[in-house]
mmCIF file of N, CA and C in Angstrom:
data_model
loop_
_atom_site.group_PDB
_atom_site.id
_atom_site.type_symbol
_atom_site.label_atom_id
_atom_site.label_comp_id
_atom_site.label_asym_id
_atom_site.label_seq_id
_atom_site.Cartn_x
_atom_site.Cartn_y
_atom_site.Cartn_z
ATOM 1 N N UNK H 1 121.204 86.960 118.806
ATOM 2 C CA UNK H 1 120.295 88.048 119.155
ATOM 3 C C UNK H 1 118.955 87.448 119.572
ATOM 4 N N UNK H 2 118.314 87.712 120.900
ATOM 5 C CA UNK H 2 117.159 87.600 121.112
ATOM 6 C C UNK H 2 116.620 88.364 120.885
ATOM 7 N N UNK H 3 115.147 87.401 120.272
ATOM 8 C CA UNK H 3 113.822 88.786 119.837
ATOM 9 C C UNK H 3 113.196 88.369 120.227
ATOM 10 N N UNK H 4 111.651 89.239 121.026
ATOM 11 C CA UNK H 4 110.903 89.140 121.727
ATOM 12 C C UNK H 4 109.892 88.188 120.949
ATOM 13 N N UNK H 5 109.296 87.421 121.692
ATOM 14 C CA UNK H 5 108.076 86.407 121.351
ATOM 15 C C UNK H 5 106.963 87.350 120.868
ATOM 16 N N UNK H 6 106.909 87.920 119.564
ATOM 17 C CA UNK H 6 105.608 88.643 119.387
ATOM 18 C C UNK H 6 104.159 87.624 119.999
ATOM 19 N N UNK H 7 104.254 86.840 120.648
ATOM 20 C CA UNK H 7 103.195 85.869 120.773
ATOM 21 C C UNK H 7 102.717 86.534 122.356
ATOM 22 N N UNK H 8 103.743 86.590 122.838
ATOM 23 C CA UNK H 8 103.985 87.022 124.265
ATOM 24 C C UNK H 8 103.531 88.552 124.795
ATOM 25 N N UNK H 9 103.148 89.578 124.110
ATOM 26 C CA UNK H 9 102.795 90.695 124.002
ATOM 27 C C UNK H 9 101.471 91.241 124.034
ATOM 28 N N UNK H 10 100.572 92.626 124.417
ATOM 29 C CA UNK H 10 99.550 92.655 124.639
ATOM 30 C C UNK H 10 98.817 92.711 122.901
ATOM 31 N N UNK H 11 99.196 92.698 122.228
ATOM 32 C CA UNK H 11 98.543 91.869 120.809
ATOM 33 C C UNK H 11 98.778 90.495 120.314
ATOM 34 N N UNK H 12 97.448 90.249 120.143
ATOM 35 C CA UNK H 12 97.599 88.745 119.827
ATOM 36 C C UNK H 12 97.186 88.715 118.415
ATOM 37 N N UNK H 13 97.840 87.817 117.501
ATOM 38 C CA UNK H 13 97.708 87.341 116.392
ATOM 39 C C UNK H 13 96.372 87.649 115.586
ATOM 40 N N UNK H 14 95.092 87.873 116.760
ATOM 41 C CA UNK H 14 93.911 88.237 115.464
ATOM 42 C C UNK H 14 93.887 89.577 115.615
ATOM 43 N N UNK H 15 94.944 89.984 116.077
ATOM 44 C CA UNK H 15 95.018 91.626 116.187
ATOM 45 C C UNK H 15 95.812 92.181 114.327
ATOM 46 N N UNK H 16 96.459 91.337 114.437
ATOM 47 C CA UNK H 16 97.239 91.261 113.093
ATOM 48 C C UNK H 16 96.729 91.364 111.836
ATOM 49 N N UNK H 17 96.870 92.179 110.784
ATOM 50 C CA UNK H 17 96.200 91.737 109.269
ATOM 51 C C UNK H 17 97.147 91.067 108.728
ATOM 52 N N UNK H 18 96.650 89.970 107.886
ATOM 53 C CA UNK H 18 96.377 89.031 107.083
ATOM 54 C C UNK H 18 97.139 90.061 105.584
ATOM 55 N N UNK H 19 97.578 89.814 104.900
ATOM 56 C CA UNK H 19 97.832 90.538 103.119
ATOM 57 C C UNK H 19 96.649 90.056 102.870
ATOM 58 N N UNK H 20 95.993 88.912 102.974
ATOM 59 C CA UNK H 20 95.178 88.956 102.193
ATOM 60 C C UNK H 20 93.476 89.063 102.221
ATOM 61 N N UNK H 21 93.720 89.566 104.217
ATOM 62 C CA UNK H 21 92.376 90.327 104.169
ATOM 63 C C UNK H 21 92.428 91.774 104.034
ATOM 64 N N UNK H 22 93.513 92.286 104.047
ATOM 65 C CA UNK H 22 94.033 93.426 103.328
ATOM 66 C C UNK H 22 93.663 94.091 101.922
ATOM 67 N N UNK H 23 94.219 93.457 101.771
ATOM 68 C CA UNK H 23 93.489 93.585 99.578
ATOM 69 C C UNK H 23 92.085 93.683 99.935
ATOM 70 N N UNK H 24 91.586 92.329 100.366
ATOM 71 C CA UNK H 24 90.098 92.220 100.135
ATOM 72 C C UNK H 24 89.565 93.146 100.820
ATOM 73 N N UNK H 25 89.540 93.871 101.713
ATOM 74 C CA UNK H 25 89.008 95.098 102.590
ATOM 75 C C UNK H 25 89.323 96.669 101.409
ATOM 76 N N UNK H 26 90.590 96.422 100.331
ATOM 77 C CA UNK H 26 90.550 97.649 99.430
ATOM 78 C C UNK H 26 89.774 97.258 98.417
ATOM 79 N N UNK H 27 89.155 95.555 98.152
ATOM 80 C CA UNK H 27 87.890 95.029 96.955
ATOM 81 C C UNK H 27 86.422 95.826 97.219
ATOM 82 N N UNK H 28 86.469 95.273 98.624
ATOM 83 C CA UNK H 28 85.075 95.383 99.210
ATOM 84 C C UNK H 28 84.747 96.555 99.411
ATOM 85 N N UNK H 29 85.639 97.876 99.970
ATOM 86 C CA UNK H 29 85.322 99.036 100.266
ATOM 87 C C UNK H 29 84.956 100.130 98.955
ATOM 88 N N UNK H 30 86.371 100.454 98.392
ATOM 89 C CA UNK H 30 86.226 101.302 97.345
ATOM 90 C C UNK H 30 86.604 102.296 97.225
ATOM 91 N N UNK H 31 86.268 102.918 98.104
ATOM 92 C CA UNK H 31 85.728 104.555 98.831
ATOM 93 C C UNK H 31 87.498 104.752 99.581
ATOM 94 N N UNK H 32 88.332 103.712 99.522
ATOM 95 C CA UNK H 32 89.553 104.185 99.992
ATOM 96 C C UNK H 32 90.356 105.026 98.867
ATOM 97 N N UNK H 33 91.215 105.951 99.382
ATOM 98 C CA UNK H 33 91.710 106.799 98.760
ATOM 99 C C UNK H 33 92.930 105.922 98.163
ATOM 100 N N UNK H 34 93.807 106.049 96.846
ATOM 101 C CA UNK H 34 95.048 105.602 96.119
ATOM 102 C C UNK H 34 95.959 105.480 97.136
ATOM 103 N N UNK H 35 96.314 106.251 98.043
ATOM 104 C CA UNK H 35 97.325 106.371 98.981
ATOM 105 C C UNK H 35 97.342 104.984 100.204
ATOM 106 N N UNK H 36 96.031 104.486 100.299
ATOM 107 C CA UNK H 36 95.917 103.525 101.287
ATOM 108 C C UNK H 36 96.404 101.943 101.266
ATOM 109 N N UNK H 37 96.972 102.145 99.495
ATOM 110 C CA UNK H 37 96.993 100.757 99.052
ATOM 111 C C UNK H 37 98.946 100.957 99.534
ATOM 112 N N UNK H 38 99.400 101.682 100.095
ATOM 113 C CA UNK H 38 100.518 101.964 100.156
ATOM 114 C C UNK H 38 100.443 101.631 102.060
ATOM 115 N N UNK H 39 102.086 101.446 102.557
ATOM 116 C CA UNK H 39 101.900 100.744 103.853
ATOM 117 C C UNK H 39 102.105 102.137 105.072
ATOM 118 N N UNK H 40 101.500 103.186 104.678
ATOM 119 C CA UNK H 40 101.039 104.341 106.052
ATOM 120 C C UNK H 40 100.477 103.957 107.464
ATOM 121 N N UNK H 41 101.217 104.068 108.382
ATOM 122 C CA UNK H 41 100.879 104.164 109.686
ATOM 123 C C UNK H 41 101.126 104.854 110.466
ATOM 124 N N UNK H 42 100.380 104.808 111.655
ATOM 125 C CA UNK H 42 100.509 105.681 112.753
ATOM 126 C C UNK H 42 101.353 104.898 114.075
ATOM 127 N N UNK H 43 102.304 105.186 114.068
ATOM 128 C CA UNK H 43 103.081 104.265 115.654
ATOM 129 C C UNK H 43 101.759 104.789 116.642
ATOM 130 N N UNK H 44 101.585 103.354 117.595
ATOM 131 C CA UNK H 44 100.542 103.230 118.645
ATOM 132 C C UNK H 44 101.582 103.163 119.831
ATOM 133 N N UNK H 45 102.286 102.649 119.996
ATOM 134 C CA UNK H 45 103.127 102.712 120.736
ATOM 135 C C UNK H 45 105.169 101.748 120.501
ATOM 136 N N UNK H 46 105.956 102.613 120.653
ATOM 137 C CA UNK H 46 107.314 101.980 120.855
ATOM 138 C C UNK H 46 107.680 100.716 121.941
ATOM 139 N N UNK H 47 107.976 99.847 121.804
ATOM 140 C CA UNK H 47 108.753 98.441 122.504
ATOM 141 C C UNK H 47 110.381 98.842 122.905
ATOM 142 N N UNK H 48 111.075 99.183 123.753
ATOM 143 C CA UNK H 48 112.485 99.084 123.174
ATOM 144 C C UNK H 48 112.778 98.104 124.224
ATOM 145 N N UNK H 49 112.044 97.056 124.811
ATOM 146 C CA UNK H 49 112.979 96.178 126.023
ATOM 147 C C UNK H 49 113.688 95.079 125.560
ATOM 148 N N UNK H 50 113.633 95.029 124.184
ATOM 149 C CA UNK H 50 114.667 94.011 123.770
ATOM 150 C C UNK H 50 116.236 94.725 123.240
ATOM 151 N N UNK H 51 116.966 94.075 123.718
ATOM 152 C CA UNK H 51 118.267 94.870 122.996
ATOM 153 C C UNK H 51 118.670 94.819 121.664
ATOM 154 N N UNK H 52 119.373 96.106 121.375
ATOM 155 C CA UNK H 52 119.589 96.475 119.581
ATOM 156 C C UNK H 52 118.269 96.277 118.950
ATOM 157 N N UNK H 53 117.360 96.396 119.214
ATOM 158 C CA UNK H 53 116.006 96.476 118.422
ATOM 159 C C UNK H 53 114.547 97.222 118.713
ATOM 160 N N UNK H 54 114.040 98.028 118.257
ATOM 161 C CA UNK H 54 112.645 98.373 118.467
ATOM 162 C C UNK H 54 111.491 97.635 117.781
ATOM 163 N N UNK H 55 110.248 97.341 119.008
ATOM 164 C CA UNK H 55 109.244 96.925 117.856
ATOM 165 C C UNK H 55 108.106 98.236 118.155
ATOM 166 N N UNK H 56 107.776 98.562 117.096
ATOM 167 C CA UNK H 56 106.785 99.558 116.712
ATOM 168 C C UNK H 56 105.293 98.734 116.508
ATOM 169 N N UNK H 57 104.417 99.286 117.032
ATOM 170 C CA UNK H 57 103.046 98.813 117.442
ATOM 171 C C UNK H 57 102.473 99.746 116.329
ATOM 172 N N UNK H 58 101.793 99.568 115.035
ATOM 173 C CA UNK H 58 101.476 100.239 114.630
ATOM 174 C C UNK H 58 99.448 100.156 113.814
ATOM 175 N N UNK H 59 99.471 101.141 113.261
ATOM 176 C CA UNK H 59 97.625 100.586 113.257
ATOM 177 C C UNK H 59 97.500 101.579 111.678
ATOM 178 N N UNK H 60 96.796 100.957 111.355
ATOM 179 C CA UNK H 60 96.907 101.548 109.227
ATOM 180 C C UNK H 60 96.143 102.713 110.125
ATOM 181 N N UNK H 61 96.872 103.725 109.002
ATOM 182 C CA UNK H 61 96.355 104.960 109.009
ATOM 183 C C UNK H 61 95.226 105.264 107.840
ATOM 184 N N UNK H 62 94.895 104.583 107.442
ATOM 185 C CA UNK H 62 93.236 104.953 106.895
ATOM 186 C C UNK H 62 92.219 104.342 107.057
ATOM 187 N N UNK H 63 92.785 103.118 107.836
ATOM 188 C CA UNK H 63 91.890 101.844 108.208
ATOM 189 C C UNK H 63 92.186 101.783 109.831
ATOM 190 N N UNK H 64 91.379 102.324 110.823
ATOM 191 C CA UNK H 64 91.582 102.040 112.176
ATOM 192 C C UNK H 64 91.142 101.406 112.572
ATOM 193 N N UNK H 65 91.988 100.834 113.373
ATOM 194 C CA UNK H 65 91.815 99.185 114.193
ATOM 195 C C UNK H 65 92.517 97.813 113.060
ATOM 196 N N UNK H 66 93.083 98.208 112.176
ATOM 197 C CA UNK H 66 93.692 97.363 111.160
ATOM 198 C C UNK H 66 95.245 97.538 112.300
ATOM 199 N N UNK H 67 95.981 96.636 112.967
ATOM 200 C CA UNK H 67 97.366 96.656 113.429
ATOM 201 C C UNK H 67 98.270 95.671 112.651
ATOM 202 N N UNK H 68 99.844 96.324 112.925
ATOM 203 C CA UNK H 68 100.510 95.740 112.458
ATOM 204 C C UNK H 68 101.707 95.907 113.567
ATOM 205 N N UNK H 69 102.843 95.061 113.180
ATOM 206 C CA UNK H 69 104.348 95.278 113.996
ATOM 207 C C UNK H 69 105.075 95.426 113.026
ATOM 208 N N UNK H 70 106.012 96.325 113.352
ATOM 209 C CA UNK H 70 107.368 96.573 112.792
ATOM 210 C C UNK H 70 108.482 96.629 113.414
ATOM 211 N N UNK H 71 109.705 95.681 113.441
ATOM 212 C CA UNK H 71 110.719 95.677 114.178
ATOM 213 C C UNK H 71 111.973 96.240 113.393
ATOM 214 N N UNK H 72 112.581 97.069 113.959
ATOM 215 C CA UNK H 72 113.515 98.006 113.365
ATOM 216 C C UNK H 72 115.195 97.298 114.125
ATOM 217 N N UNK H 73 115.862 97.580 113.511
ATOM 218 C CA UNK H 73 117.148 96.851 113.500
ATOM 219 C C UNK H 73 118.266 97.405 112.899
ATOM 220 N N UNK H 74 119.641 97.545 113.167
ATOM 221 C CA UNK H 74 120.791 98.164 112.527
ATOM 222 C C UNK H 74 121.113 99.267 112.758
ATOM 223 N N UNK H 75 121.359 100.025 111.458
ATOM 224 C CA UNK H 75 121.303 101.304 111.637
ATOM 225 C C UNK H 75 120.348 102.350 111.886
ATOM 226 N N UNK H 76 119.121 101.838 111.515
ATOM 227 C CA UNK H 76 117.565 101.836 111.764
ATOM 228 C C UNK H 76 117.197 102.237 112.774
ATOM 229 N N UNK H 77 117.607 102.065 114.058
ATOM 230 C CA UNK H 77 117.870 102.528 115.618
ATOM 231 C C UNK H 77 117.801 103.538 115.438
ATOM 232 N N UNK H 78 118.839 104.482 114.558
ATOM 233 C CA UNK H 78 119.111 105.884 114.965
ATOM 234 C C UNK H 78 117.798 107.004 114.368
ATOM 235 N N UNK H 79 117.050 105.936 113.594
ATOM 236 C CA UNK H 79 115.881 106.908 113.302
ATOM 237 C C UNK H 79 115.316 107.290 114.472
ATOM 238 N N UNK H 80 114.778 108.559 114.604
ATOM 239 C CA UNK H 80 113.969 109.860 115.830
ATOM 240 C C UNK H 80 112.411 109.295 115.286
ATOM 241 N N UNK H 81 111.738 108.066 116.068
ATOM 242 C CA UNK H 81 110.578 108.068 116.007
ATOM 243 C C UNK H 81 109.712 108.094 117.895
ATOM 244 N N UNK H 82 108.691 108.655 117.445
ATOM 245 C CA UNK H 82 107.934 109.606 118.637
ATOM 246 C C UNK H 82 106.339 108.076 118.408
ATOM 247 N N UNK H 83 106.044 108.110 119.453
ATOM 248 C CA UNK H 83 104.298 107.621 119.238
ATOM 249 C C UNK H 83 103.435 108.856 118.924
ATOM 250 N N UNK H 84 102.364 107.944 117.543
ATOM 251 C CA UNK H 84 101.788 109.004 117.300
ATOM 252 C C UNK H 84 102.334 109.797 115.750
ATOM 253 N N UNK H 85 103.396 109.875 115.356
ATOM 254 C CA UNK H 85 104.037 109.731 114.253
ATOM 255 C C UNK H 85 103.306 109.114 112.890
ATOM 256 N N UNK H 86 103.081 109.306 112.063
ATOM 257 C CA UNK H 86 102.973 108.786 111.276
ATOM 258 C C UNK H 86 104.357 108.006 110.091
ATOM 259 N N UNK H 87 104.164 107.185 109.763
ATOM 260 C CA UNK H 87 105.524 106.174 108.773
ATOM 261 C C UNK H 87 104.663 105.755 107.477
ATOM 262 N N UNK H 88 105.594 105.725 106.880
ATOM 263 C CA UNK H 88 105.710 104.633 105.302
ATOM 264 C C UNK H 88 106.438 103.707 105.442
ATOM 265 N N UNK H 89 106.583 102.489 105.493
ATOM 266 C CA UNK H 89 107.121 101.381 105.477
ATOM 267 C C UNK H 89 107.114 100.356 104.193
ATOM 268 N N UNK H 90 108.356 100.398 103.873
ATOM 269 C CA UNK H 90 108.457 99.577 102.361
ATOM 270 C C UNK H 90 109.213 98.420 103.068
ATOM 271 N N UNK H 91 109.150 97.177 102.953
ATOM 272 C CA UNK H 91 109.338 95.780 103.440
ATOM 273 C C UNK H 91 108.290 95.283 103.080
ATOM 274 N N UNK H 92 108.496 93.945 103.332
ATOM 275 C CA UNK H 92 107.543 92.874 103.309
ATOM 276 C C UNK H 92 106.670 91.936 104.233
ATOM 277 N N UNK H 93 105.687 92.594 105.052
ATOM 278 C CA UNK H 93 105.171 92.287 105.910
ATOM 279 C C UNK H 93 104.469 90.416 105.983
ATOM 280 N N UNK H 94 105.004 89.782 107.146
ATOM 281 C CA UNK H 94 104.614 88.710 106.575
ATOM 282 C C UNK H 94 103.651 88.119 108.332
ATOM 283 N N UNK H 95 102.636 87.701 108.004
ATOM 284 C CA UNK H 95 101.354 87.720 109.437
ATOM 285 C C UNK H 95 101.358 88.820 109.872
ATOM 286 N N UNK H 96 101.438 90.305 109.312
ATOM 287 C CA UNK H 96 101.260 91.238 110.169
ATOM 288 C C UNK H 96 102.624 91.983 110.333
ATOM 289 N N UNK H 97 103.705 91.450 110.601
ATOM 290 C CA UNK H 97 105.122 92.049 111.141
ATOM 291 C C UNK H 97 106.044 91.712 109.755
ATOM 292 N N UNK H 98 107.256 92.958 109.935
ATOM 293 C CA UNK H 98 107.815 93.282 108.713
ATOM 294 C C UNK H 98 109.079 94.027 109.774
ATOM 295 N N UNK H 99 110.209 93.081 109.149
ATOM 296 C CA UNK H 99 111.529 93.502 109.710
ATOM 297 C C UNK H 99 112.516 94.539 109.363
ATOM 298 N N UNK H 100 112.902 95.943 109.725
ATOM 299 C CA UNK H 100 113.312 96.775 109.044
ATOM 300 C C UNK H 100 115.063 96.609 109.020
ATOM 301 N N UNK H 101 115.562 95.762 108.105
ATOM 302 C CA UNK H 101 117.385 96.092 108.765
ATOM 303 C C UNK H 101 118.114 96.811 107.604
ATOM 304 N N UNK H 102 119.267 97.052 108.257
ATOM 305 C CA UNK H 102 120.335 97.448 106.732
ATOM 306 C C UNK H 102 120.108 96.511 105.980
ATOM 307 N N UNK H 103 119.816 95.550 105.315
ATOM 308 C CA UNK H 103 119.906 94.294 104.252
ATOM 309 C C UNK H 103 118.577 94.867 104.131
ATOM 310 N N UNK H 104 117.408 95.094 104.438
ATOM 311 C CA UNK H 104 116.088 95.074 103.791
ATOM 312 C C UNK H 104 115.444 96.142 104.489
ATOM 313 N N UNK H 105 114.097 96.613 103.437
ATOM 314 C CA UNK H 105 113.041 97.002 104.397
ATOM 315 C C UNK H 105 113.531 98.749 104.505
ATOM 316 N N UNK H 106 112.693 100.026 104.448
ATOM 317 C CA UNK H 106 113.160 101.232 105.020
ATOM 318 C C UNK H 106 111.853 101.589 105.868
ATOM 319 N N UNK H 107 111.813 102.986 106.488
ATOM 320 C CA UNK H 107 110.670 103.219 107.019
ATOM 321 C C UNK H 107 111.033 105.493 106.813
ATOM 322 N N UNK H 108 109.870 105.956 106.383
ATOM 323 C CA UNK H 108 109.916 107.110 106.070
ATOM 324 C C UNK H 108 109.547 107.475 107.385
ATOM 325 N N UNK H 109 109.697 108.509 108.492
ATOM 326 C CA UNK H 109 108.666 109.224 109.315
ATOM 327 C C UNK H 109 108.110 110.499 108.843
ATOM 328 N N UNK H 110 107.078 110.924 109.332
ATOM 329 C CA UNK H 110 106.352 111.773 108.934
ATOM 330 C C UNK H 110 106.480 112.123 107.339
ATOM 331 N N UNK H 111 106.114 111.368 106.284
ATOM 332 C CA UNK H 111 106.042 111.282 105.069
ATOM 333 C C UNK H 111 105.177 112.672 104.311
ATOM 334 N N UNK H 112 104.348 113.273 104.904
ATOM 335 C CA UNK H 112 104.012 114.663 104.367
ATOM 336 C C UNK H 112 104.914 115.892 104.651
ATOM 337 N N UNK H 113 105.821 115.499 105.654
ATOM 338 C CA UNK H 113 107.108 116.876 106.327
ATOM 339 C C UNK H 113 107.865 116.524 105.191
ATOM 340 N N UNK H 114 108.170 116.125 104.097
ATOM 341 C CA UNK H 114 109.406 115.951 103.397
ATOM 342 C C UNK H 114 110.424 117.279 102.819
ATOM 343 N N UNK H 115 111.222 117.478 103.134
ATOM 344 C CA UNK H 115 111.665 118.782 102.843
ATOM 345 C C UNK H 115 112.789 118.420 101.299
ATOM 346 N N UNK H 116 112.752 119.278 100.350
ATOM 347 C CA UNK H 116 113.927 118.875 99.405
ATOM 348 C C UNK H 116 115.278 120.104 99.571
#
């Protein structure tokens, strides 16, 4: 499987957060709400030109201009995501990007629509 050179793309690496300027931006601030320490975003825009995979361009939703990538994989495909959307993403983001497949990783959309 080829995957796209995240290097190669209109974000570059200092576009990316760091985990651990992350934390330190929830030290320094304060004033962020409980919910922010959790991984909420807003898709900025969808990738699909690589095959069997999406990468999601995404930017913290309480912190703007904080970006991240998320590449979705598997069965994961068949999730209905729109730009603009908001997600929860549980994985392990590592320089910024966090791989979603059947073996690891989920992603909620629109996490306040939850219906039981």
């Amino acid at each position: 499987l080829n995957e796209m050179d995240l290097d190669d793309d209109n974000w570059g690496e200092d576009d990316l957060v760091m985990e651990d300027d992350l934390e330190a931006s929830f030290d320094e601030k304060g004033d962020l709400p409980l919910a922010a320490k959790y991984n909420r975003h807003k898709i900025v825009e969808i990738d699909d030109s690589v095959a069997r995979q999406l990468i999601l361009l995404l930017e913290d939703h309480f912190q703007p201009g904080r970006k991240r990538k998320a590449i979705i994989k598997d069965s994961w495909l068949q999730t209905v995501l729109t730009e603009g959307d908001v997600v929860h993403i549980e994985g392990n983001f590592h320089n910024g990007v966090v791989t979603i497949t059947d073996a690891e990783g989920s992603i909620v959309v629109n996490p306040d629509h939850l219906v039981s």
